[in-house]
Structure formats: C-alpha cells, structure tokens
PDB file of C-alpha atoms in Angstrom:
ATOM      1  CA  UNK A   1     -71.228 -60.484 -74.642  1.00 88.00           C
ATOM      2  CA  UNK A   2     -73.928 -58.597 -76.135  1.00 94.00           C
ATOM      3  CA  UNK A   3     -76.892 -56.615 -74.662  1.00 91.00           C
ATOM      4  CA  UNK A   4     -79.641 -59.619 -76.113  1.00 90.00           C
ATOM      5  CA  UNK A   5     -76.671 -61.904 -74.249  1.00 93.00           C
ATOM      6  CA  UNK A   6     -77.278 -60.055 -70.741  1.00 91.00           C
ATOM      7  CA  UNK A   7     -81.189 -60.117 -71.071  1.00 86.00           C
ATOM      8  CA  UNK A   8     -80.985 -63.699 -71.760  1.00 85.00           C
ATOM      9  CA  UNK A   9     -78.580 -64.160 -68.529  1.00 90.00           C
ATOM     10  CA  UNK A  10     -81.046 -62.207 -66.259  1.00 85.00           C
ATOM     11  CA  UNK A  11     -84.215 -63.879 -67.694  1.00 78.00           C
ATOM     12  CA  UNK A  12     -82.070 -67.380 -66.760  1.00 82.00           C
ATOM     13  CA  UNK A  13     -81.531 -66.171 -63.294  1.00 83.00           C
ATOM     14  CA  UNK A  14     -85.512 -64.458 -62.960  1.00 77.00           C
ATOM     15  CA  UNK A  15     -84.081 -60.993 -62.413  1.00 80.00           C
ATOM     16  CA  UNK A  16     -86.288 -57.918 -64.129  1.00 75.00           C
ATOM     17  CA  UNK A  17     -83.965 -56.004 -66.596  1.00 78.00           C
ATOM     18  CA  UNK A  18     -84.829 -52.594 -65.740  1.00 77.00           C
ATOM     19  CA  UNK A  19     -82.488 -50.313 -67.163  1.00 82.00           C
ATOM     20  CA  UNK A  20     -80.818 -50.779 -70.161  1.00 85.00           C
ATOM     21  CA  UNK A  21     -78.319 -47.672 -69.170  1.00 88.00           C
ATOM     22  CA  UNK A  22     -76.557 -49.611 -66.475  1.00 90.00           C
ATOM     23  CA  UNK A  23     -75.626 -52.207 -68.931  1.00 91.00           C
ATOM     24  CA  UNK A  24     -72.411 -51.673 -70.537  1.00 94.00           C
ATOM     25  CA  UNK A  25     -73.125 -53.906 -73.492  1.00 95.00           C
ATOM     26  CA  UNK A  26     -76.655 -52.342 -73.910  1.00 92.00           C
ATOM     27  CA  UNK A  27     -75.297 -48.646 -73.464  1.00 93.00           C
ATOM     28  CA  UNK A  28     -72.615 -49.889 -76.865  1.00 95.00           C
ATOM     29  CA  UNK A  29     -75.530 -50.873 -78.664  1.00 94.00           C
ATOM     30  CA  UNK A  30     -77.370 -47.967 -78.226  1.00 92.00           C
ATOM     31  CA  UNK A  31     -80.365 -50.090 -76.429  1.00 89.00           C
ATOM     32  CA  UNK A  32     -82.522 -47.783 -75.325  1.00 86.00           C
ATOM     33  CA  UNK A  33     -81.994 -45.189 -78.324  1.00 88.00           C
ATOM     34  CA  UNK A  34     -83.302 -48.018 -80.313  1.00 85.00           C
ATOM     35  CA  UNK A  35     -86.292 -48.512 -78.378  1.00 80.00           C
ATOM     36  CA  UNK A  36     -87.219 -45.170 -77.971  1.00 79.00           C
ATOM     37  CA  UNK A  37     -86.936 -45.232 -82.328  1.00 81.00           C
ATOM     38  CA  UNK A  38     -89.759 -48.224 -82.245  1.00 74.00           C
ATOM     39  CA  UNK A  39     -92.012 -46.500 -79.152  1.00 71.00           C
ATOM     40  CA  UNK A  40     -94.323 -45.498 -81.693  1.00 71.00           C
ATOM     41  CA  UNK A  41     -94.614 -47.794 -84.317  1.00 72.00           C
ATOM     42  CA  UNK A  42     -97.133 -50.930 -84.313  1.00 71.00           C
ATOM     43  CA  UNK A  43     -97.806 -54.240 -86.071  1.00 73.00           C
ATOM     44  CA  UNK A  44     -99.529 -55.874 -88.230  1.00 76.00           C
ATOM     45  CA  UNK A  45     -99.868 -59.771 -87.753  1.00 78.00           C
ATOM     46  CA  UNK A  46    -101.095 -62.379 -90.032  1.00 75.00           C
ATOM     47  CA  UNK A  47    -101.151 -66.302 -90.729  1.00 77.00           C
ATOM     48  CA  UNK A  48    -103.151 -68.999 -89.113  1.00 75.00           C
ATOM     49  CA  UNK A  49    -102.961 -71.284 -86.234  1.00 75.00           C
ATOM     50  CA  UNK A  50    -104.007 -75.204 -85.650  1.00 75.00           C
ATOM     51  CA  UNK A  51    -105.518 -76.021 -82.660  1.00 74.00           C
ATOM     52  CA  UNK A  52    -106.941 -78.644 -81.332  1.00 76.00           C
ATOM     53  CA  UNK A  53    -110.494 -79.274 -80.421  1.00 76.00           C
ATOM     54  CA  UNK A  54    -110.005 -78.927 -77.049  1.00 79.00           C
ATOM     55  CA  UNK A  55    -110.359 -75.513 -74.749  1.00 79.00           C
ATOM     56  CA  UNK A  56    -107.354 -73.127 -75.490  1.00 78.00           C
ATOM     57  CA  UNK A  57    -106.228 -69.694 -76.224  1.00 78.00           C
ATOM     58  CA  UNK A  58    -103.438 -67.530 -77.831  1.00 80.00           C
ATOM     59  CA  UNK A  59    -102.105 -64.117 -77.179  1.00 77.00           C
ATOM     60  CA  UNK A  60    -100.290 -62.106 -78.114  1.00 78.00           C
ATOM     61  CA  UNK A  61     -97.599 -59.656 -76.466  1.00 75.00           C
ATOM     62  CA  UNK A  62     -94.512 -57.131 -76.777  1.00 72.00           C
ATOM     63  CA  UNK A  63     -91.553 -58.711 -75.781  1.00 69.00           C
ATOM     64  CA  UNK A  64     -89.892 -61.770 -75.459  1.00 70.00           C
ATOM     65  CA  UNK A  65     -91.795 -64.889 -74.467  1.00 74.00           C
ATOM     66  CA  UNK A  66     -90.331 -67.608 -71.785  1.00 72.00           C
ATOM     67  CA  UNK A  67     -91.075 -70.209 -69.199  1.00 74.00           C
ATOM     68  CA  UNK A  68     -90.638 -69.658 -65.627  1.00 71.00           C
ATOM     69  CA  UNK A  69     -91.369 -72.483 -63.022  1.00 78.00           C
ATOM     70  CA  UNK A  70     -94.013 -73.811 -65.726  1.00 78.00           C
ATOM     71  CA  UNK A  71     -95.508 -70.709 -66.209  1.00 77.00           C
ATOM     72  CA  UNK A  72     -95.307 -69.037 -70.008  1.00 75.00           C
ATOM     73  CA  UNK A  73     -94.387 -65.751 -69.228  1.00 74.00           C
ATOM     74  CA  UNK A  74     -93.558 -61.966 -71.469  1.00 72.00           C
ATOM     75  CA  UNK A  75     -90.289 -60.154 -70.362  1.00 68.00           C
ATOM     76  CA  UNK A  76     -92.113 -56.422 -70.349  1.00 66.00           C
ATOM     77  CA  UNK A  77     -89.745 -55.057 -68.196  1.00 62.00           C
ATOM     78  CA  UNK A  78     -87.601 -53.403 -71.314  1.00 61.00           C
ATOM     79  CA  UNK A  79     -90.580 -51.553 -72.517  1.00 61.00           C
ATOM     80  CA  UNK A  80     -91.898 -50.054 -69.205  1.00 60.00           C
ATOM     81  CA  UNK A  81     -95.406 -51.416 -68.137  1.00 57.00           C
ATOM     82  CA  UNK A  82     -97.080 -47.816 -68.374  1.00 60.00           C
ATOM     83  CA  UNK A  83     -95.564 -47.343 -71.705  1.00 66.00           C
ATOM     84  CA  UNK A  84     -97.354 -50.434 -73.758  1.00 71.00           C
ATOM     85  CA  UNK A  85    -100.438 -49.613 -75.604  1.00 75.00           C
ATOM     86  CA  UNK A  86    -102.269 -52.871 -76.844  1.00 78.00           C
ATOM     87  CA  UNK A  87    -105.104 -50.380 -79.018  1.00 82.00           C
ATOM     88  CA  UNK A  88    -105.646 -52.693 -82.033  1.00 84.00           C
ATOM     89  CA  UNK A  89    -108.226 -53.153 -84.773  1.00 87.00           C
ATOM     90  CA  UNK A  90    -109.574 -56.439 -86.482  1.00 86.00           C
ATOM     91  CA  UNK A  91    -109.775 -56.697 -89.769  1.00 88.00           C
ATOM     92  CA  UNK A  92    -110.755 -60.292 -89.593  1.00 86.00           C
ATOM     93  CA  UNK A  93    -110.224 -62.955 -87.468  1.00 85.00           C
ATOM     94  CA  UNK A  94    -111.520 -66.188 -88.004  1.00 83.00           C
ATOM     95  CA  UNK A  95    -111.922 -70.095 -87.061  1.00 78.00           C
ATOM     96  CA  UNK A  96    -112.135 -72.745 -89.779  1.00 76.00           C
ATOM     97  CA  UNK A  97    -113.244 -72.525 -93.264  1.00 76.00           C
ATOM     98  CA  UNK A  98    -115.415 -70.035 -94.447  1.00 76.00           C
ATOM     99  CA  UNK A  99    -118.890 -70.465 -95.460  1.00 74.00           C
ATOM    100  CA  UNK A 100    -121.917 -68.853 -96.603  1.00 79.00           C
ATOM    101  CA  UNK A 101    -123.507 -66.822 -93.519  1.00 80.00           C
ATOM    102  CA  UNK A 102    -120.308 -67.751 -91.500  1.00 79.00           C
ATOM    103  CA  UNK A 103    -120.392 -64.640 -89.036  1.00 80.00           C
ATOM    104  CA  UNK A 104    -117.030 -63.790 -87.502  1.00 83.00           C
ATOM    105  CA  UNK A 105    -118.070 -61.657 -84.639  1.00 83.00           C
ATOM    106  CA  UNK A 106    -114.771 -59.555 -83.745  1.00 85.00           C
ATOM    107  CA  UNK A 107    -114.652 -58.894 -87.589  1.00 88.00           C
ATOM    108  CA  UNK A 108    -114.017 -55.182 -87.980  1.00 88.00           C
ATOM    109  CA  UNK A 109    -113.491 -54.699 -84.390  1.00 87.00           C
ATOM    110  CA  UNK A 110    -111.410 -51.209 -83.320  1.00 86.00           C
ATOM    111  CA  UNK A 111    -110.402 -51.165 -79.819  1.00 84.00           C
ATOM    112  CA  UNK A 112    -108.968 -48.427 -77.923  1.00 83.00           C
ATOM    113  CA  UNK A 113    -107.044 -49.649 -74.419  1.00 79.00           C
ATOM    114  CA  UNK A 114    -105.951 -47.648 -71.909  1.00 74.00           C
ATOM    115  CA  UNK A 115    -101.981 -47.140 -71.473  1.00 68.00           C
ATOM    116  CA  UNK A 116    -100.236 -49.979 -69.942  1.00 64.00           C
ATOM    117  CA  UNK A 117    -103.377 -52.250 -69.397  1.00 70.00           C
ATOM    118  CA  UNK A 118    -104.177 -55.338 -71.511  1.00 73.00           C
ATOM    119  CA  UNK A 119    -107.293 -56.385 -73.707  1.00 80.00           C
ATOM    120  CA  UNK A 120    -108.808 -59.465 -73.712  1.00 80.00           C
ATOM    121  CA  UNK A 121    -111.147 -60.735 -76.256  1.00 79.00           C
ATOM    122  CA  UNK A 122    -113.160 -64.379 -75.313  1.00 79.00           C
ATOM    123  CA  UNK A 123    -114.868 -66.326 -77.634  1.00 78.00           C
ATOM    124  CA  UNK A 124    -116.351 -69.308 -77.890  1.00 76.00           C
ATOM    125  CA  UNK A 125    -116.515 -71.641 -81.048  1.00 74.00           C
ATOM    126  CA  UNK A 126    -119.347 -74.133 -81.402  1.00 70.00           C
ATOM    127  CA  UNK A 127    -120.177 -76.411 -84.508  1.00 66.00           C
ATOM    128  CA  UNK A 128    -123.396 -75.824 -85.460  1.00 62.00           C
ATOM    129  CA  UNK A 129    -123.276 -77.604 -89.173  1.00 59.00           C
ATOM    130  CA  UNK A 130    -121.206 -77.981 -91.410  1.00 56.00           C
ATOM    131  CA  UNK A 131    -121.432 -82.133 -91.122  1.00 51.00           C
ATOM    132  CA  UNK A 132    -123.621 -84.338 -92.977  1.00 50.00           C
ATOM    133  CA  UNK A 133    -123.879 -87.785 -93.234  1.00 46.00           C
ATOM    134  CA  UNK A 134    -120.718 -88.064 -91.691  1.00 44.00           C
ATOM    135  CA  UNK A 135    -119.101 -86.056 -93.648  1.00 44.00           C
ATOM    136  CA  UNK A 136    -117.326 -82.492 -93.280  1.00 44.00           C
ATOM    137  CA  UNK A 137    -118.239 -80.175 -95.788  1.00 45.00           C
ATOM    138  CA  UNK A 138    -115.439 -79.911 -98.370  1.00 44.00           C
ATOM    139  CA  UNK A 139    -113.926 -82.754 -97.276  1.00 45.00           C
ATOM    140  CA  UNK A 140    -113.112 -86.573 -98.207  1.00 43.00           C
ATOM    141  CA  UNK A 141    -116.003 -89.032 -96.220  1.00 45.00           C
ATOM    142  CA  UNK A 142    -115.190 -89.789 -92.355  1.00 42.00           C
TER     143      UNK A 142
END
C-alpha cells in the first residue's frame, strides 16, 4: 500500500488523517518532507466553467475533494487548518462573453486573508442586454 492508498482508506471510513508520521507508508515516502517543500508555494488557476442558468457556485480548495453522507467535502486535515492561507489576487474573472462596457467587478481584486480562515467572494449575475429580437448577440436566431 502506499501513503495516497491509506488516505484514501481513512477518507472511506470518515477518519481525519492527522499525522502523516504515524503512517509507515507515508513516513517511506517522505510525506510530510514533501509537504513541508510545497508550504510555500501557490497557484495559479485558469480555464472556464459551464453552468447553468440556475443559482450555483464553485470553490475552490487545498486538498482533496469527496462526498460524505451527500455532503461535498475538502480533506484539510494533511495541511493543518492554521497553516492554509487562501490570500489570492484576480486578474480577471468573468461570466459570459465579453462586450463593450462589460464590467467585471472582482477584476483586479488583491485579497489578503487571515491564516487558516477562508474568503468568500458573492456575486450575482443578471442579464441586462445583450438580446434583441430574440436573438443573443453573436449568436445564430432563437
């Protein structure tokens, strides 16, 4: 078994995986040494998402993503819940096409979070043009 092979066990079983050090398999792989490598480093995420046109959101997280009882949930155990810094900056984030005057308001955004808590950003999207005659703009007829 590996140490990704034990996590996976006590995630199946809804145990928190604590420490790494007890694990043999995770103490091989040098588990924590790796993690304390990446404590410091960040992200930078990309791409697009289709939604629907109903109410929704996305997220995202460190760590691996689950469900538990129905519930999607983020094993943040590993990474110690004081330790996780979500400061981020914006470059752009956006919904739909773009258009002249289009005004993406987190655009540019830096944000600063306090150790171990988590940001939240809510928006809401509302059509206000863009259709004509039945028609979307840039788009075949309805």
């Amino acid at each position: 078994n590996t140490c990704a092979d034990v996590r996976e066990a006590y995630r199946r079983k809804g145990w928190a995986f604590k420490n790494a050090d007890t694990i043999e398999q995770c103490m091989r792989e040098g588990f924590t040494q790796k993690l304390q490598e990446q404590k410091n480093e960040g992200c930078q995420v990309y791409g697009f998402l289709e939604v629907n046109k109903v109410a929704g959101n996305f997220h995202f997280a460190p760590g691996k993503s689950f469900q538990q009882s129905h519930v999607h949930v983020h094993d943040l155990q590993t990474f110690g819940l004081d330790n996780i810094n979500m400061t981020h900056y914006i470059k752009r984030l956006s919904f739909g096409s773009d258009y002249p005057g289009i005004v993406n308001p987190l655009d540019g955004s830096n944000i600063t979070a306090q150790q171990g808590n988590k940001v939240k950003h809510l928006t809401m999207i509302i059509l206000t043009g863009g259709m004509r005659n039945c028609q979307k703009v840039h788009q075949p007829p309805c």
